[in-house]
Amino acid sequence: MILTVQGKSQARVVIDRVRVVTIEPRRVPVRGTEVDILCGEPFEYRYLEANLDRSPPTVTSKTTGSISGEPDVRLDPAKFPYQVAIDEAESFVVSAVVSKYDVDWRIELDWSSQGRVGTMVIDDEGRPFHTTSSSEALAKCVWADAGGLIKEMSSGCSR
């Protein structure tokens, strides 16, 4: 998910921390088909990886390697704090990683501005995000953004 934070006025807002909170209970992974879509062009962003297998989840900044098989991605380390205002925004990609469970979760962003502090909850319009491990996947289907199945990266898919 892409998280973009921007202020509502010229006043500087400091983003002190981004954390991930799981909502219990954790369940066994869903059985089904893993689907991935490769798309886009080379881009740059601050990448945070949330390990949902841990309790509490850990959030780390990833700075090497590739994401979902996308080789043309530049990963910039996330180093808090960040400042935002109405004319300055910061964007993060928060990637939830889980290998053991089926998990509901949300993001909490700690901020401060002009002597005030707070926590903003980021979720799916009032509902938690939902991520399941692919350990129970019966098939893996990888699609190009143009709509074609990438056979060499897929297994157990029909089409």
PDB file of C-alpha atoms in Angstrom:
ATOM      1  CA  MET A   1       0.000   0.000   0.000  1.00  0.00           C
ATOM      2  CA  ILE A   2       1.182   3.530  -0.720  1.00  0.00           C
ATOM      3  CA  LEU A   3       0.860   5.924   2.207  1.00  0.00           C
ATOM      4  CA  THR A   4       1.202   9.635   1.384  1.00  0.00           C
ATOM      5  CA  VAL A   5       1.229  12.113   4.264  1.00  0.00           C
ATOM      6  CA  GLN A   6       0.685  15.838   3.714  1.00  0.00           C
ATOM      7  CA  GLY A   7      -0.097  18.685   6.086  1.00  0.00           C
ATOM      8  CA  LYS A   8      -3.330  20.689   6.043  1.00  0.00           C
ATOM      9  CA  SER A   9      -1.636  24.079   6.467  1.00  0.00           C
ATOM     10  CA  GLN A  10       1.762  25.758   6.280  1.00  0.00           C
ATOM     11  CA  ALA A  11       2.470  24.582   9.836  1.00  0.00           C
ATOM     12  CA  ARG A  12       5.095  21.862   9.892  1.00  0.00           C
ATOM     13  CA  VAL A  13       3.932  18.424  11.040  1.00  0.00           C
ATOM     14  CA  VAL A  14       6.590  15.971  12.171  1.00  0.00           C
ATOM     15  CA  ILE A  15       6.013  12.298  11.398  1.00  0.00           C
ATOM     16  CA  ASP A  16       7.745  10.632  14.332  1.00  0.00           C
ATOM     17  CA  ARG A  17       7.000   6.981  13.635  1.00  0.00           C
ATOM     18  CA  VAL A  18       4.957   4.552  11.554  1.00  0.00           C
ATOM     19  CA  ARG A  19       3.999   1.271  13.192  1.00  0.00           C
ATOM     20  CA  VAL A  20       1.775  -1.667  12.332  1.00  0.00           C
ATOM     21  CA  VAL A  21      -0.718  -3.153  14.782  1.00  0.00           C
ATOM     22  CA  THR A  22      -2.298  -6.570  14.301  1.00  0.00           C
ATOM     23  CA  ILE A  23      -5.833  -7.260  15.379  1.00  0.00           C
ATOM     24  CA  GLU A  24      -6.130 -10.629  17.110  1.00  0.00           C
ATOM     25  CA  PRO A  25      -6.755 -13.437  16.696  1.00  0.00           C
ATOM     26  CA  ARG A  26      -4.409 -14.586  13.973  1.00  0.00           C
ATOM     27  CA  ARG A  27      -5.877 -17.378  11.894  1.00  0.00           C
ATOM     28  CA  VAL A  28      -4.589 -20.206   9.696  1.00  0.00           C
ATOM     29  CA  PRO A  29      -3.839 -18.997   6.149  1.00  0.00           C
ATOM     30  CA  VAL A  30      -6.599 -18.943   3.559  1.00  0.00           C
ATOM     31  CA  ARG A  31      -6.393 -21.692   0.953  1.00  0.00           C
ATOM     32  CA  GLY A  32      -6.632 -20.497  -2.629  1.00  0.00           C
ATOM     33  CA  THR A  33      -4.690 -18.974  -5.524  1.00  0.00           C
ATOM     34  CA  GLU A  34      -1.886 -16.450  -5.127  1.00  0.00           C
ATOM     35  CA  VAL A  35      -2.197 -13.691  -7.727  1.00  0.00           C
ATOM     36  CA  ASP A  36       0.472 -11.109  -8.523  1.00  0.00           C
ATOM     37  CA  ILE A  37       0.381  -8.365 -11.152  1.00  0.00           C
ATOM     38  CA  LEU A  38       3.648  -6.870 -12.373  1.00  0.00           C
ATOM     39  CA  CYS A  39       3.177  -3.326 -13.564  1.00  0.00           C
ATOM     40  CA  GLY A  40       4.594   0.117 -13.812  1.00  0.00           C
ATOM     41  CA  GLU A  41       7.831   1.747 -14.717  1.00  0.00           C
ATOM     42  CA  PRO A  42      10.966   2.440 -12.684  1.00  0.00           C
ATOM     43  CA  PHE A  43      10.212   4.522  -9.592  1.00  0.00           C
ATOM     44  CA  GLU A  44      11.636   5.630  -6.248  1.00  0.00           C
ATOM     45  CA  TYR A  45      10.082   5.556  -2.792  1.00  0.00           C
ATOM     46  CA  ARG A  46      10.654   4.945   0.900  1.00  0.00           C
ATOM     47  CA  TYR A  47       9.889   1.306   1.557  1.00  0.00           C
ATOM     48  CA  LEU A  48       8.733  -0.075   4.911  1.00  0.00           C
ATOM     49  CA  GLU A  49       8.284  -3.801   5.400  1.00  0.00           C
ATOM     50  CA  ALA A  50       5.912  -4.935   8.163  1.00  0.00           C
ATOM     51  CA  ASN A  51       6.535  -8.475   9.461  1.00  0.00           C
ATOM     52  CA  LEU A  52       3.087  -9.669  10.547  1.00  0.00           C
ATOM     53  CA  ASP A  53       4.437 -13.018  11.806  1.00  0.00           C
ATOM     54  CA  ARG A  54       6.015 -11.225  14.755  1.00  0.00           C
ATOM     55  CA  SER A  55       4.077 -10.168  17.829  1.00  0.00           C
ATOM     56  CA  PRO A  56       4.121  -7.201  17.945  1.00  0.00           C
ATOM     57  CA  PRO A  57       4.841  -6.716  14.226  1.00  0.00           C
ATOM     58  CA  THR A  58       8.183  -5.193  13.306  1.00  0.00           C
ATOM     59  CA  VAL A  59       8.514  -2.432  10.715  1.00  0.00           C
ATOM     60  CA  THR A  60      11.877  -2.119   8.996  1.00  0.00           C
ATOM     61  CA  SER A  61      13.196  -0.036   6.146  1.00  0.00           C
ATOM     62  CA  LYS A  62      14.298  -2.156   3.189  1.00  0.00           C
ATOM     63  CA  THR A  63      17.048  -0.690   1.045  1.00  0.00           C
ATOM     64  CA  THR A  64      18.307  -3.549  -1.126  1.00  0.00           C
ATOM     65  CA  GLY A  65      16.841  -6.106  -3.490  1.00  0.00           C
ATOM     66  CA  SER A  66      13.697  -5.938  -5.559  1.00  0.00           C
ATOM     67  CA  ILE A  67      10.005  -5.891  -4.785  1.00  0.00           C
ATOM     68  CA  SER A  68       7.612  -8.440  -6.316  1.00  0.00           C
ATOM     69  CA  GLY A  69      10.063  -9.156  -9.105  1.00  0.00           C
ATOM     70  CA  GLU A  70      10.235  -5.508 -10.175  1.00  0.00           C
ATOM     71  CA  PRO A  71      13.947  -4.941 -10.919  1.00  0.00           C
ATOM     72  CA  ASP A  72      13.808  -1.199 -11.741  1.00  0.00           C
ATOM     73  CA  VAL A  73      12.852   0.024  -8.279  1.00  0.00           C
ATOM     74  CA  ARG A  74      15.055   2.327  -6.217  1.00  0.00           C
ATOM     75  CA  LEU A  75      14.570   1.760  -2.494  1.00  0.00           C
ATOM     76  CA  ASP A  76      15.395   4.768  -0.314  1.00  0.00           C
ATOM     77  CA  PRO A  77      15.854   4.115   3.404  1.00  0.00           C
ATOM     78  CA  ALA A  78      13.157   5.520   5.653  1.00  0.00           C
ATOM     79  CA  LYS A  79      14.767   7.545   8.433  1.00  0.00           C
ATOM     80  CA  PHE A  80      12.328   9.133  10.851  1.00  0.00           C
ATOM     81  CA  PRO A  81      11.399  11.864  11.688  1.00  0.00           C
ATOM     82  CA  TYR A  82      10.010  13.511   8.528  1.00  0.00           C
ATOM     83  CA  GLN A  83       8.387  16.923   8.197  1.00  0.00           C
ATOM     84  CA  VAL A  84       5.352  17.646   6.027  1.00  0.00           C
ATOM     85  CA  ALA A  85       3.181  20.689   5.322  1.00  0.00           C
ATOM     86  CA  ILE A  86       0.471  21.618   2.827  1.00  0.00           C
ATOM     87  CA  ASP A  87       3.112  22.070   0.104  1.00  0.00           C
ATOM     88  CA  GLU A  88       5.362  19.164   1.152  1.00  0.00           C
ATOM     89  CA  ALA A  89       4.362  15.505   1.306  1.00  0.00           C
ATOM     90  CA  GLU A  90       6.156  12.248   2.088  1.00  0.00           C
ATOM     91  CA  SER A  91       5.209   8.938   0.509  1.00  0.00           C
ATOM     92  CA  PHE A  92       5.922   5.464   1.830  1.00  0.00           C
ATOM     93  CA  VAL A  93       5.167   1.999   0.522  1.00  0.00           C
ATOM     94  CA  VAL A  94       4.151  -0.229   3.424  1.00  0.00           C
ATOM     95  CA  SER A  95       4.420  -3.889   2.487  1.00  0.00           C
ATOM     96  CA  ALA A  96       2.875  -6.456   4.826  1.00  0.00           C
ATOM     97  CA  VAL A  97       4.807  -9.730   4.870  1.00  0.00           C
ATOM     98  CA  VAL A  98       3.417 -12.863   6.496  1.00  0.00           C
ATOM     99  CA  SER A  99       4.433 -16.504   6.089  1.00  0.00           C
ATOM    100  CA  LYS A 100       2.432 -18.237   8.847  1.00  0.00           C
ATOM    101  CA  TYR A 101      -0.935 -16.561   9.396  1.00  0.00           C
ATOM    102  CA  ASP A 102      -4.053 -14.857   8.088  1.00  0.00           C
ATOM    103  CA  VAL A 103      -3.961 -11.427   9.743  1.00  0.00           C
ATOM    104  CA  ASP A 104      -6.059  -8.269  10.114  1.00  0.00           C
ATOM    105  CA  TRP A 105      -3.951  -5.141  10.708  1.00  0.00           C
ATOM    106  CA  ARG A 106      -3.788  -1.353  10.580  1.00  0.00           C
ATOM    107  CA  ILE A 107      -1.138   1.357  10.481  1.00  0.00           C
ATOM    108  CA  GLU A 108      -0.631   3.921  13.248  1.00  0.00           C
ATOM    109  CA  LEU A 109       1.271   7.102  12.449  1.00  0.00           C
ATOM    110  CA  ASP A 110       2.604   9.188  15.377  1.00  0.00           C
ATOM    111  CA  TRP A 111       2.865  12.918  14.686  1.00  0.00           C
ATOM    112  CA  SER A 112       3.618  16.212  16.424  1.00  0.00           C
ATOM    113  CA  SER A 113       2.992  19.839  15.461  1.00  0.00           C
ATOM    114  CA  GLN A 114       3.028  23.162  17.300  1.00  0.00           C
ATOM    115  CA  GLY A 115       3.184  21.552  20.745  1.00  0.00           C
ATOM    116  CA  ARG A 116       0.491  18.975  20.013  1.00  0.00           C
ATOM    117  CA  VAL A 117       0.986  15.227  19.542  1.00  0.00           C
ATOM    118  CA  GLY A 118      -1.290  12.552  18.198  1.00  0.00           C
ATOM    119  CA  THR A 119      -1.698   9.224  16.453  1.00  0.00           C
ATOM    120  CA  MET A 120      -3.469   8.830  13.130  1.00  0.00           C
ATOM    121  CA  VAL A 121      -4.986   5.416  12.365  1.00  0.00           C
ATOM    122  CA  ILE A 122      -4.750   4.309   8.735  1.00  0.00           C
ATOM    123  CA  ASP A 123      -7.074   1.476   7.731  1.00  0.00           C
ATOM    124  CA  ASP A 124      -9.469   0.450   4.971  1.00  0.00           C
ATOM    125  CA  GLU A 125     -12.278   2.976   5.516  1.00  0.00           C
ATOM    126  CA  GLY A 126     -12.836   1.897   9.123  1.00  0.00           C
ATOM    127  CA  ARG A 127     -12.008  -1.761   8.555  1.00  0.00           C
ATOM    128  CA  PRO A 128      -8.592  -3.342   9.076  1.00  0.00           C
ATOM    129  CA  PHE A 129      -6.403  -4.398   6.165  1.00  0.00           C
ATOM    130  CA  HIS A 130      -6.370  -8.154   5.576  1.00  0.00           C
ATOM    131  CA  THR A 131      -3.313 -10.189   4.538  1.00  0.00           C
ATOM    132  CA  THR A 132      -2.902 -13.950   4.355  1.00  0.00           C
ATOM    133  CA  SER A 133       0.177 -16.113   3.923  1.00  0.00           C
ATOM    134  CA  SER A 134       0.600 -17.787   0.545  1.00  0.00           C
ATOM    135  CA  SER A 135       1.739 -20.989   2.296  1.00  0.00           C
ATOM    136  CA  GLU A 136      -1.637 -22.609   1.515  1.00  0.00           C
ATOM    137  CA  ALA A 137      -1.765 -21.409  -2.095  1.00  0.00           C
ATOM    138  CA  LEU A 138      -2.830 -24.110  -4.536  1.00  0.00           C
ATOM    139  CA  ALA A 139      -1.561 -22.107  -7.525  1.00  0.00           C
ATOM    140  CA  LYS A 140       0.520 -18.987  -8.216  1.00  0.00           C
ATOM    141  CA  CYS A 141      -0.532 -16.813 -11.147  1.00  0.00           C
ATOM    142  CA  VAL A 142       1.599 -13.837 -12.196  1.00  0.00           C
ATOM    143  CA  TRP A 143       0.082 -11.418 -14.711  1.00  0.00           C
ATOM    144  CA  ALA A 144       1.618  -8.618 -16.750  1.00  0.00           C
ATOM    145  CA  ASP A 145      -0.114  -5.252 -16.495  1.00  0.00           C
ATOM    146  CA  ALA A 146      -1.171  -5.692 -20.141  1.00  0.00           C
ATOM    147  CA  GLY A 147      -3.247  -8.706 -19.088  1.00  0.00           C
ATOM    148  CA  GLY A 148      -1.173 -11.707 -20.160  1.00  0.00           C
ATOM    149  CA  LEU A 149      -0.214 -14.557 -17.843  1.00  0.00           C
ATOM    150  CA  ILE A 150       3.567 -14.800 -17.330  1.00  0.00           C
ATOM    151  CA  LYS A 151       3.910 -18.579 -17.601  1.00  0.00           C
ATOM    152  CA  GLU A 152       7.552 -18.827 -16.496  1.00  0.00           C
ATOM    153  CA  MET A 153       6.696 -17.128 -13.167  1.00  0.00           C
ATOM    154  CA  SER A 154       3.408 -19.019 -12.638  1.00  0.00           C
ATOM    155  CA  SER A 155       2.460 -22.537 -11.601  1.00  0.00           C
ATOM    156  CA  GLY A 156      -0.877 -24.337 -11.480  1.00  0.00           C
ATOM    157  CA  CYS A 157      -2.709 -21.617 -13.439  1.00  0.00           C
ATOM    158  CA  SER A 158      -5.065 -22.236 -16.313  1.00  0.00           C
ATOM    159  CA  ARG A 159      -5.627 -19.866 -19.205  1.00  0.00           C
TER     160      ARG A 159
END
